[in-house]
Every structure is written in C-alpha cells, then in structure tokens.
Coordinates of C-alpha atoms in Angstrom, one line a residue:
M24 CA 27.7 -10.1 -30.0
K25 CA 30.2 -9.4 -27.3
P26 CA 29.5 -6.5 -24.9
Y27 CA 30.9 -3.1 -26.0
E28 CA 32.2 -4.6 -29.3
Y29 CA 32.7 -2.0 -32.0
H30 CA 30.7 -2.4 -35.1
P31 CA 31.3 0.1 -37.9
I32 CA 28.4 1.5 -39.8
N33 CA 28.3 0.1 -43.4
D34 CA 26.6 1.6 -46.4
D35 CA 23.4 -0.4 -45.9
H36 CA 22.9 1.3 -42.5
V37 CA 23.5 4.7 -44.1
T38 CA 21.0 3.9 -46.8
K39 CA 18.3 2.8 -44.3
K40 CA 18.9 5.9 -42.3
S41 CA 18.5 8.1 -45.3
N42 CA 15.2 6.3 -46.3
F43 CA 14.0 6.8 -42.7
H44 CA 14.5 10.5 -42.9
E45 CA 12.7 10.6 -46.3
D46 CA 9.8 8.8 -44.7
L47 CA 9.7 11.4 -41.9
Q48 CA 9.7 14.2 -44.4
E49 CA 6.8 12.5 -46.3
Q50 CA 4.9 12.2 -43.0
D51 CA 5.5 15.9 -42.2
S52 CA 4.2 16.9 -45.6
K53 CA 1.0 14.9 -44.8
N54 CA 0.8 16.4 -41.3
T55 CA 0.7 13.0 -39.7
L56 CA 2.1 11.8 -36.3
L57 CA 5.5 10.3 -35.8
P58 CA 5.6 6.5 -35.3
S59 CA 4.9 5.7 -31.6
N60 CA 4.0 3.0 -29.2
H61 CA 0.7 1.8 -30.3
H62 CA -0.3 1.1 -26.7
V63 CA 0.0 4.8 -26.0
Q64 CA -1.9 5.8 -29.1
T65 CA -5.1 4.2 -27.8
L66 CA -4.4 4.9 -24.1
K67 CA -6.9 6.6 -21.9
P68 CA -4.6 9.0 -19.9
Y69 CA -4.6 9.5 -16.2
I70 CA -6.6 12.7 -15.4
P71 CA -4.8 14.9 -12.9
T72 CA -6.4 17.5 -10.7
S73 CA -7.4 20.8 -12.2
H74 CA -4.6 23.2 -13.1
K75 CA -6.7 26.2 -11.9
V76 CA -5.1 26.1 -8.4
W77 CA -1.7 27.0 -9.9
E78 CA -3.1 29.8 -11.9
Q79 CA -4.4 31.7 -8.9
P80 CA -2.5 34.9 -8.1
H81 CA -2.7 34.8 -4.3
K82 CA -1.8 31.2 -3.4
E83 CA -1.6 32.1 0.3
K84 CA -5.4 32.5 0.3
I85 CA -6.0 29.1 -1.3
L86 CA -7.0 25.9 0.6
K87 CA -5.7 23.1 -1.6
L88 CA -7.6 19.9 -0.7
D89 CA -7.5 18.2 -4.1
W90 CA -4.4 16.0 -4.3
N91 CA -3.8 14.7 -0.7
E92 CA -0.7 16.7 -0.1
S93 CA 0.1 18.0 3.4
T94 CA -1.7 21.3 4.1
L95 CA 1.2 22.5 6.2
P96 CA 4.9 23.1 5.3
P97 CA 7.4 20.4 6.2
S98 CA 9.6 20.4 9.2
P99 CA 11.7 23.5 9.8
L100 CA 14.7 21.2 9.7
V101 CA 14.1 20.7 6.0
T102 CA 14.1 24.3 5.1
Q103 CA 17.1 25.0 7.2
A104 CA 19.1 22.2 5.6
L105 CA 18.1 23.3 2.1
Q106 CA 19.1 26.9 2.7
E107 CA 22.5 25.7 4.0
Y108 CA 23.0 23.5 0.9
L109 CA 22.2 26.4 -1.3
N110 CA 24.9 28.4 0.4
T111 CA 27.6 25.8 0.7
G112 CA 26.6 22.7 -1.4
V113 CA 28.3 21.6 -4.6
L114 CA 25.4 22.5 -6.9
Q115 CA 27.4 21.7 -10.0
W116 CA 27.6 18.0 -9.1
Y117 CA 25.2 15.2 -9.8
P118 CA 23.3 14.1 -6.6
D119 CA 24.7 11.4 -4.3
T120 CA 24.0 8.1 -6.0
K121 CA 23.9 6.2 -2.7
N122 CA 23.1 8.5 0.2
T123 CA 24.1 6.4 3.1
E124 CA 22.6 8.7 5.7
L125 CA 19.2 8.7 3.9
Y126 CA 19.2 4.9 3.5
T127 CA 20.1 4.3 7.1
L128 CA 17.5 6.6 8.5
L129 CA 14.8 5.2 6.1
A130 CA 15.7 1.6 7.0
Q131 CA 15.4 2.5 10.7
Y132 CA 12.0 4.2 10.1
V133 CA 10.6 1.2 8.2
G134 CA 12.2 -1.4 10.3
V135 CA 14.1 -3.4 7.7
D136 CA 17.7 -3.7 6.4
S137 CA 18.9 -0.9 4.1
D138 CA 19.4 -3.3 1.2
Q139 CA 15.6 -3.9 1.2
I140 CA 14.9 -0.3 0.3
E141 CA 15.3 1.8 -2.8
V142 CA 14.4 5.5 -3.3
F143 CA 12.8 7.1 -6.4
G144 CA 11.5 10.4 -7.7
G145 CA 8.1 9.7 -6.2
S146 CA 6.2 6.4 -5.7
D147 CA 4.8 6.8 -9.2
C148 CA 8.4 6.5 -10.5
A149 CA 8.8 3.4 -8.3
H150 CA 5.7 1.9 -9.9
E151 CA 7.1 2.5 -13.4
Y152 CA 10.4 0.7 -12.6
I153 CA 8.6 -2.2 -10.9
L154 CA 6.3 -2.7 -13.9
Q155 CA 9.3 -2.6 -16.3
V156 CA 11.5 -4.9 -14.2
F157 CA 8.9 -7.6 -13.3
L158 CA 6.4 -7.6 -16.2
D159 CA 6.7 -8.1 -19.9
T160 CA 4.4 -6.9 -22.7
N161 CA 1.1 -8.8 -22.8
T162 CA 1.5 -10.1 -19.2
K163 CA -1.4 -9.5 -16.8
V164 CA -1.9 -7.3 -13.8
L165 CA -5.0 -7.4 -11.7
I166 CA -6.0 -4.0 -10.2
V167 CA -8.4 -3.8 -7.2
S168 CA -10.5 -0.9 -8.2
P169 CA -11.7 1.9 -8.2
T170 CA -8.2 3.0 -7.1
Y171 CA -5.3 5.3 -8.0
D172 CA -5.6 5.5 -11.8
N173 CA -2.1 6.5 -12.7
F174 CA -0.9 2.9 -12.1
R175 CA -3.4 1.7 -14.6
A176 CA -2.3 4.2 -17.2
R177 CA 1.4 3.3 -16.8
A178 CA 0.7 -0.4 -17.1
Q179 CA -1.4 -0.1 -20.2
G180 CA 1.0 2.3 -21.8
I181 CA 3.7 -0.3 -21.9
G182 CA 1.4 -3.0 -23.2
I183 CA 0.5 -4.8 -20.0
N184 CA -3.0 -6.3 -20.0
T185 CA -5.0 -4.8 -17.1
Y186 CA -7.9 -6.5 -15.4
F187 CA -10.0 -4.9 -12.7
F188 CA -11.4 -6.6 -9.6
P189 CA -14.3 -4.4 -8.4
L190 CA -14.8 -3.5 -4.8
S191 CA -18.3 -4.1 -3.3
S192 CA -20.9 -1.3 -3.3
D193 CA -19.6 0.0 0.1
F194 CA -16.1 -0.2 -1.2
S195 CA -15.2 -3.2 0.9
L196 CA -13.0 -6.0 -0.5
N197 CA -14.3 -9.5 -0.9
F198 CA -11.1 -11.5 -0.3
E199 CA -12.6 -14.9 -1.2
A200 CA -13.7 -13.5 -4.6
L201 CA -10.3 -11.9 -5.1
N202 CA -8.6 -15.2 -4.5
E203 CA -10.9 -16.8 -7.1
A204 CA -10.1 -14.0 -9.6
I205 CA -6.3 -14.6 -9.1
I206 CA -6.8 -18.3 -9.7
N207 CA -8.9 -17.7 -12.9
Y208 CA -7.0 -14.8 -14.4
T209 CA -3.5 -16.0 -13.3
P210 CA -2.1 -12.4 -13.3
Q211 CA 1.7 -11.9 -12.9
M212 CA 0.9 -9.0 -10.5
V213 CA -1.9 -7.8 -8.2
Y214 CA -2.0 -4.1 -7.3
V215 CA -3.7 -3.1 -4.0
C216 CA -3.7 0.4 -2.6
N217 CA -4.0 0.2 1.2
P218 CA -5.5 2.4 2.5
N219 CA -7.2 2.7 -0.9
N220 CA -7.3 5.9 -2.8
P221 CA -9.9 7.4 -3.4
T222 CA -12.2 5.4 -1.0
G223 CA -10.1 5.6 2.2
T224 CA -10.8 1.9 2.9
T225 CA -8.2 -0.1 4.8
Y226 CA -8.0 -3.9 4.0
C227 CA -7.3 -6.6 6.5
S228 CA -3.5 -7.3 6.8
T229 CA -4.0 -10.9 7.7
Q230 CA -6.2 -11.6 4.7
L231 CA -3.7 -9.8 2.4
Q232 CA -0.9 -12.0 3.9
N233 CA -3.0 -15.1 3.3
L234 CA -3.3 -14.2 -0.4
I235 CA 0.4 -13.4 -0.7
Q236 CA 1.2 -16.8 0.9
A237 CA -1.3 -18.7 -1.2
H238 CA 0.0 -17.3 -4.6
P239 CA 3.9 -17.3 -4.3
Y240 CA 4.4 -16.8 -8.1
T241 CA 2.2 -13.7 -8.2
I242 CA 3.7 -10.4 -7.3
F243 CA 1.7 -8.3 -4.9
L244 CA 2.3 -4.6 -5.2
I245 CA 0.9 -2.9 -2.1
D246 CA 0.7 0.9 -2.4
E247 CA 1.0 2.3 1.2
A248 CA 1.1 6.0 0.2
Y249 CA -1.2 6.7 3.2
Y250 CA 0.5 4.4 5.7
E251 CA 1.2 7.1 8.3
F252 CA -2.5 7.9 8.7
C253 CA -3.6 4.3 9.4
G254 CA -0.6 2.7 10.9
Q255 CA -1.1 -0.6 9.1
T256 CA 1.7 -2.0 7.0
L257 CA 3.0 -5.2 5.3
S258 CA 6.6 -3.9 5.1
H259 CA 7.7 -6.4 7.8
L260 CA 6.7 -9.3 5.6
T261 CA 9.1 -8.4 2.8
T262 CA 11.9 -10.5 4.2
T263 CA 9.7 -13.5 4.3
Y264 CA 7.8 -13.2 1.0
K265 CA 9.8 -12.5 -2.2
N266 CA 6.6 -11.8 -4.1
L267 CA 5.7 -8.8 -2.0
I268 CA 6.7 -5.2 -2.9
V269 CA 5.5 -2.2 -0.8
T270 CA 5.7 1.4 -2.0
R271 CA 5.4 4.6 0.0
T272 CA 5.8 8.3 -0.4
F273 CA 7.1 11.4 1.4
S274 CA 4.4 13.5 -0.4
K275 CA 1.6 13.1 2.2
A276 CA 2.5 13.0 5.9
F277 CA 6.0 14.4 5.5
G278 CA 4.9 17.4 3.4
L279 CA 7.5 16.9 0.6
A280 CA 5.2 16.6 -2.4
S281 CA 7.1 19.2 -4.5
F282 CA 10.3 17.3 -4.0
R283 CA 8.9 14.0 -5.4
V284 CA 10.4 11.4 -3.1
G285 CA 9.1 7.8 -2.9
Y286 CA 10.5 4.5 -2.0
C287 CA 9.9 0.8 -2.2
I288 CA 10.4 -2.0 0.3
S289 CA 11.0 -5.6 -0.8
H290 CA 13.2 -8.6 -0.6
A291 CA 16.9 -7.7 -1.2
Q292 CA 17.0 -9.8 -4.3
N293 CA 14.1 -7.8 -5.8
I294 CA 15.8 -4.5 -5.0
A295 CA 19.0 -5.7 -6.7
L296 CA 17.0 -6.6 -9.8
I297 CA 15.3 -3.1 -9.8
N298 CA 18.7 -1.4 -9.6
K299 CA 19.8 -3.1 -12.8
L300 CA 17.5 -0.6 -14.5
R301 CA 17.1 2.3 -12.1
N302 CA 19.1 5.4 -12.8
P303 CA 21.1 6.0 -9.6
K304 CA 21.3 9.8 -10.1
S305 CA 17.5 10.3 -10.6
L306 CA 16.7 11.6 -7.1
S307 CA 17.9 15.3 -6.9
A308 CA 20.2 16.5 -4.1
F309 CA 17.4 18.7 -2.8
A310 CA 15.0 15.8 -2.6
Q311 CA 17.6 13.7 -0.7
I312 CA 18.3 16.5 1.8
A313 CA 14.6 17.2 2.3
A314 CA 13.8 13.5 2.9
T315 CA 16.8 13.0 5.2
H316 CA 15.9 15.9 7.5
A317 CA 12.2 15.1 7.4
L318 CA 13.2 11.7 8.9
K319 CA 15.3 13.5 11.5
D320 CA 12.2 15.2 12.8
E321 CA 9.7 12.3 13.0
Q322 CA 8.0 14.0 15.9
Y323 CA 6.9 16.9 13.7
M324 CA 5.4 14.6 11.2
W325 CA 3.6 12.5 13.8
A326 CA 2.1 15.6 15.4
Y327 CA 0.8 16.6 12.0
V328 CA -0.7 13.1 11.4
E329 CA -2.5 13.3 14.8
E330 CA -3.9 16.7 14.0
I331 CA -5.2 15.3 10.6
K332 CA -6.8 12.2 12.2
N333 CA -8.6 14.3 14.7
A334 CA -9.8 16.8 12.1
R335 CA -10.9 13.9 9.9
E336 CA -13.2 12.5 12.5
W337 CA -14.6 16.0 13.3
F338 CA -15.2 16.7 9.6
H339 CA -16.8 13.4 9.0
A340 CA -19.3 14.1 11.7
Q341 CA -20.0 17.6 10.3
L342 CA -20.7 16.1 6.9
D343 CA -23.1 13.7 8.4
D344 CA -25.0 16.6 10.0
L345 CA -25.3 18.1 6.5
D346 CA -26.7 14.9 5.1
I347 CA -23.7 14.5 2.8
K348 CA -23.0 10.8 2.3
T349 CA -19.4 9.8 3.3
Y350 CA -17.4 6.7 3.6
P351 CA -15.1 5.6 6.5
S352 CA -11.6 6.6 5.9
S353 CA -8.2 5.7 7.3
A354 CA -6.3 8.1 5.2
N355 CA -5.9 11.9 5.0
F356 CA -9.0 12.4 2.8
I357 CA -12.7 11.6 2.7
L358 CA -14.7 10.4 -0.3
V359 CA -18.2 12.0 -0.4
S360 CA -21.2 11.4 -2.6
H361 CA -23.3 14.4 -3.5
I362 CA -25.6 15.2 -6.5
E363 CA -24.6 18.9 -6.4
D364 CA -21.4 20.2 -7.9
L365 CA -19.4 20.5 -4.6
Y366 CA -16.2 21.2 -6.7
R367 CA -17.7 24.4 -8.2
L368 CA -19.2 25.5 -4.9
L369 CA -16.0 25.3 -3.0
E370 CA -13.9 26.6 -5.8
Q371 CA -15.8 29.9 -5.6
H372 CA -14.3 30.3 -2.1
Q373 CA -10.7 29.4 -3.1
I374 CA -11.1 25.8 -1.8
F375 CA -10.1 23.2 -4.3
I376 CA -11.2 19.5 -4.0
R377 CA -10.8 16.5 -6.3
D378 CA -13.6 15.9 -8.7
Y379 CA -13.9 12.1 -9.1
R380 CA -17.0 12.0 -11.2
H381 CA -15.0 10.7 -14.2
I382 CA -14.4 7.5 -12.3
I383 CA -17.2 7.3 -9.7
P384 CA -20.4 9.3 -10.6
N385 CA -21.4 12.0 -8.1
H386 CA -18.4 11.5 -6.0
F387 CA -15.8 14.0 -4.8
R388 CA -12.6 13.5 -2.7
I389 CA -11.7 16.1 0.0
T390 CA -8.2 16.1 1.5
I391 CA -8.2 16.6 5.2
G392 CA -6.3 19.6 6.6
T393 CA -6.1 20.9 10.1
R394 CA -9.2 21.5 12.2
T395 CA -9.1 25.2 11.5
Q396 CA -8.8 24.6 7.7
M397 CA -11.7 22.1 7.7
E398 CA -13.9 24.5 9.6
K399 CA -13.6 26.8 6.6
V400 CA -14.9 24.1 4.4
I401 CA -17.9 23.4 6.6
E402 CA -18.7 27.1 6.8
V403 CA -19.0 27.2 3.0
L404 CA -21.0 24.0 2.9
R405 CA -23.4 25.4 5.5
G406 CA -23.8 28.6 3.4
G407 CA -21.7 30.8 5.6
G408 CA -19.2 31.5 3.0
N409 CA -21.5 34.2 1.4
N410 CA -22.5 35.8 4.7
K411 CA -21.1 39.2 3.7
T412 CA -22.8 39.1 0.3
I413 CA -26.1 38.1 1.9
Y414 CA -25.8 41.0 4.3
V415 CA -25.1 43.5 1.6
I416 CA -28.1 42.2 -0.5
F417 CA -30.3 42.4 2.6
L418 CA -29.4 46.1 3.1
L419 CA -30.2 46.8 -0.5
F420 CA -33.5 45.1 0.0
I421 CA -34.4 47.1 3.1
H422 CA -33.4 50.4 1.6
A423 CA -34.6 49.8 -1.9
S424 CA -37.2 52.6 -1.6
N425 CA -34.3 55.1 -1.4
F426 CA -33.1 54.3 -4.9
P427 CA -34.6 56.1 -8.0
F428 CA -35.0 52.7 -9.7
Y429 CA -37.3 51.5 -7.0
T430 CA -40.2 51.6 -9.5
I431 CA -38.4 48.9 -11.6
F432 CA -36.8 46.8 -8.9
T433 CA -39.8 46.3 -6.5
P434 CA -39.1 44.4 -3.3
K435 CA -40.6 41.2 -4.7
I436 CA -38.4 41.4 -7.9
L437 CA -35.3 42.3 -5.8
L438 CA -36.1 39.3 -3.5
V439 CA -36.3 37.0 -6.5
L440 CA -33.0 38.3 -7.8
C441 CA -31.4 37.8 -4.4
L442 CA -32.7 34.2 -4.3
L443 CA -31.4 33.5 -7.8
Y444 CA -28.0 34.9 -7.0
L445 CA -27.8 32.8 -3.8
Y446 CA -28.8 29.7 -5.7
H447 CA -26.2 30.5 -8.4
T448 CA -23.5 30.8 -5.8
H449 CA -24.8 27.6 -4.0
S450 CA -25.5 29.6 -0.8
I451 CA -29.0 28.0 -0.8
S452 CA -30.7 25.2 -2.7
I453 CA -34.1 25.6 -4.3
P454 CA -36.4 22.6 -4.2
S455 CA -36.9 21.1 -7.7
H456 CA -40.7 21.2 -7.5
I457 CA -40.5 25.0 -7.7
F458 CA -39.4 24.7 -11.3
R459 CA -42.0 22.1 -12.3
N460 CA -44.7 23.1 -14.7
P461 CA -48.0 23.0 -12.7
Y462 CA -50.0 22.3 -15.9

C-alpha cells in the first residue's frame, strides 16, 4: 500500500461497522465493559499521593511534603514572563514546536548539543515515549527496585514484561549481582532512578558506566529527576554511549511542577528516533516560557537547592534524636521507617507526607523544605503541635472544681480523658504494656 493512497469504503466495510455497533449495543444491554487493552485490564495502577491536600480550603496554611515538589514558588522571572505573555502573547496559536531559545539554554545547562535533547510534558511523558519507541510488546525491562512505580505501571500497561532487581536491605545496589541479572534475563532495557526515589540512595557513576559499556545492546534509562540535589550525572556520556538515555524534570529544583516540563538527554540518533513519534506541539506555551525563564535564573534555583541540602542534614539529625529510623539521602526527601502512622499524625497539623506502606511496610517519605518549614515538622513530631490544646486541658484540670459537673468528672477521670485525647492526637504515646491484661 502506497502512503496516502485513497481507498474507498466498500460494502463489506460498512457491514462490519454495522455489526460492530450492534455488538456494542449488546454489550451495553449486558452492562459490560468495552473491549480494551488486556494488559490494562489486569494492571495494578500507580498509586498517587492522597488527594486530600487539594481539597483543603486554606492552601496557604498547608505544608505539602508528599510529592517532592519545590516548597517555594519558582523564580520571579517566571511569573513576570507569564504575566507578560498573558497580556501580549498569541494565546490562540499552538505552542512553538521547536523553541530555539529553550533548547539552547537547556543544552548549555546540561552541557551537550541541542540535538541531544528533547522536551516533554514532564519526565513521565518522556518515559512513555521512550518505552513506545525502543521496546515492543513482550520485550523485557529490568527495574532496580523499590523505585518510582509509575514507570512500572506504564511499561506493564503496554505489554512489556517487567522484572525487578531488588536492592539490598539497606537499599544499596549490588552491581555484581545486577550484572549477572542482566546476563541471565537479557532485558532490552534497564531502568535505574539515580538518586533513587523513594530511598534517596545515590549509585556509583563509575559502576553504572561499566554496566552501560559491558552491555551495549541493552538500553539504560537513568532517571535523574533529583540530579540538582546530588550533582551526579551521566548526561556527559550520552555522546559516547548510544544505549544511554537520561531523563530529568523541572518539577523539583526549578519549582515548575504544575507546568509539567521534563526532558531527555541521549545520542542524537536516539532523539531523532523519538521525534518520529513525539507530538511536537505537546508542550504548552506557558510551560515553555516557564522553563526558559527558570533557566535564565539558575542562581535562584541553586540557592534553593543549597537551602534544601542544609535543611535535609538538619532534619536528618533531628529524626535521629527522636529515634526515628532514616536512610541517607542525596535528594530533596528522606525515607523514614516508623511503626506509628506518621501520615495521620502530621495530616492533623496540615502537613502532608507520602505514605509508602503500600510498597515498603512501615515506611514514609518526607519531602524536604526550607529549614523553617522542617522545624514545623519536628515540632509536631516532638509533641509541640498540640501545645495550645494541652494548655487548655491543663487549665480545665486545675479549675475542674469550679464546674458544676465536678462530681462526674473527677480529677482522675479528667486526667484519663486528657491522656486518651493526647494519645488519639498522637501528642503522646502510651506504652503497650498498659493495655495488657494482667491476668
């Protein structure tokens, strides 16, 4: 069949179409689902963070530490440029399909040629295109895990066989064992998040390079969403190794999560192949403007990164003092292990964190904000978040004899009620042996 050749619809096609609609009507009458990708039908979906944070009426009072976004607004240059575009831009046009200024600035920032970069509506979108372009149904991808679970869901949803290489108990990566797994499973792609989400672990660049070099026919997708917070990258190797693809995002250090801007770095031949499928008008004009002007104010971004790194070390030490188990992190978050429901405790104080118990039992991930913001978290964890409530209850306890119901709520009963309230709000913890049956 020649490209663009016209083929009229014959009666057979019409008959088939009619039968198809009859089948749909029959399915509707039986209240059944439409035909769909069978991989999706059995797919375990990616579980996002709770939607409660968006339902709160006073968002200015919320400390959102659940999805690793920036806790501060982006550079003022971004908001100024967006306001100008709203006033003078051609809003009725599709966005620029090849924004030269953005690509030039991004290439300078990364340190590669502009034909080695492509931008997307978030690094998630980049992952989707990469999977579709380089893998077929029933090919294999090896995922170093536990890690960012959305990639797994996307791969399985299009019929790619996913295998998982487990990290050690301390979340370190055994490169020798990983090399053996690649030899045994022969995956077409290996996915590594570095620094890893949600553990915060950074893997050795030299050992990663050795793997990439040792397996030239295996694609290595390195997710560097948190690159700015660790400073370690493999982007400079993309010219040398055609089997290396690096993805990054503007959602973390640059503070542009709501604009959904991501990009991939790879050999120019790989980028050209991706662009055969990529929709060139998929990145909105507002996203392009935001990313461009964020890159024009790198100093603002790096100052924020430095603040986060300092706050991360301080917060880590504070958690150690509270005997809350943590793991070393090179990203803008810390993974903690705790048997109590930290999510519920902090949520009562308008602080939202990521509940990771569906993947790692008894583990929670806390995004790192500024030092001032993290001091609020520590205050709650130390029990200070209910200081005012405790003070009011204390006054009631002291002056209980002044109330007519003193005969019912004796000081002992009132004290027990106070303790139960504080336990319920997680202001205190009650030793488990108190609840044991002595008989």
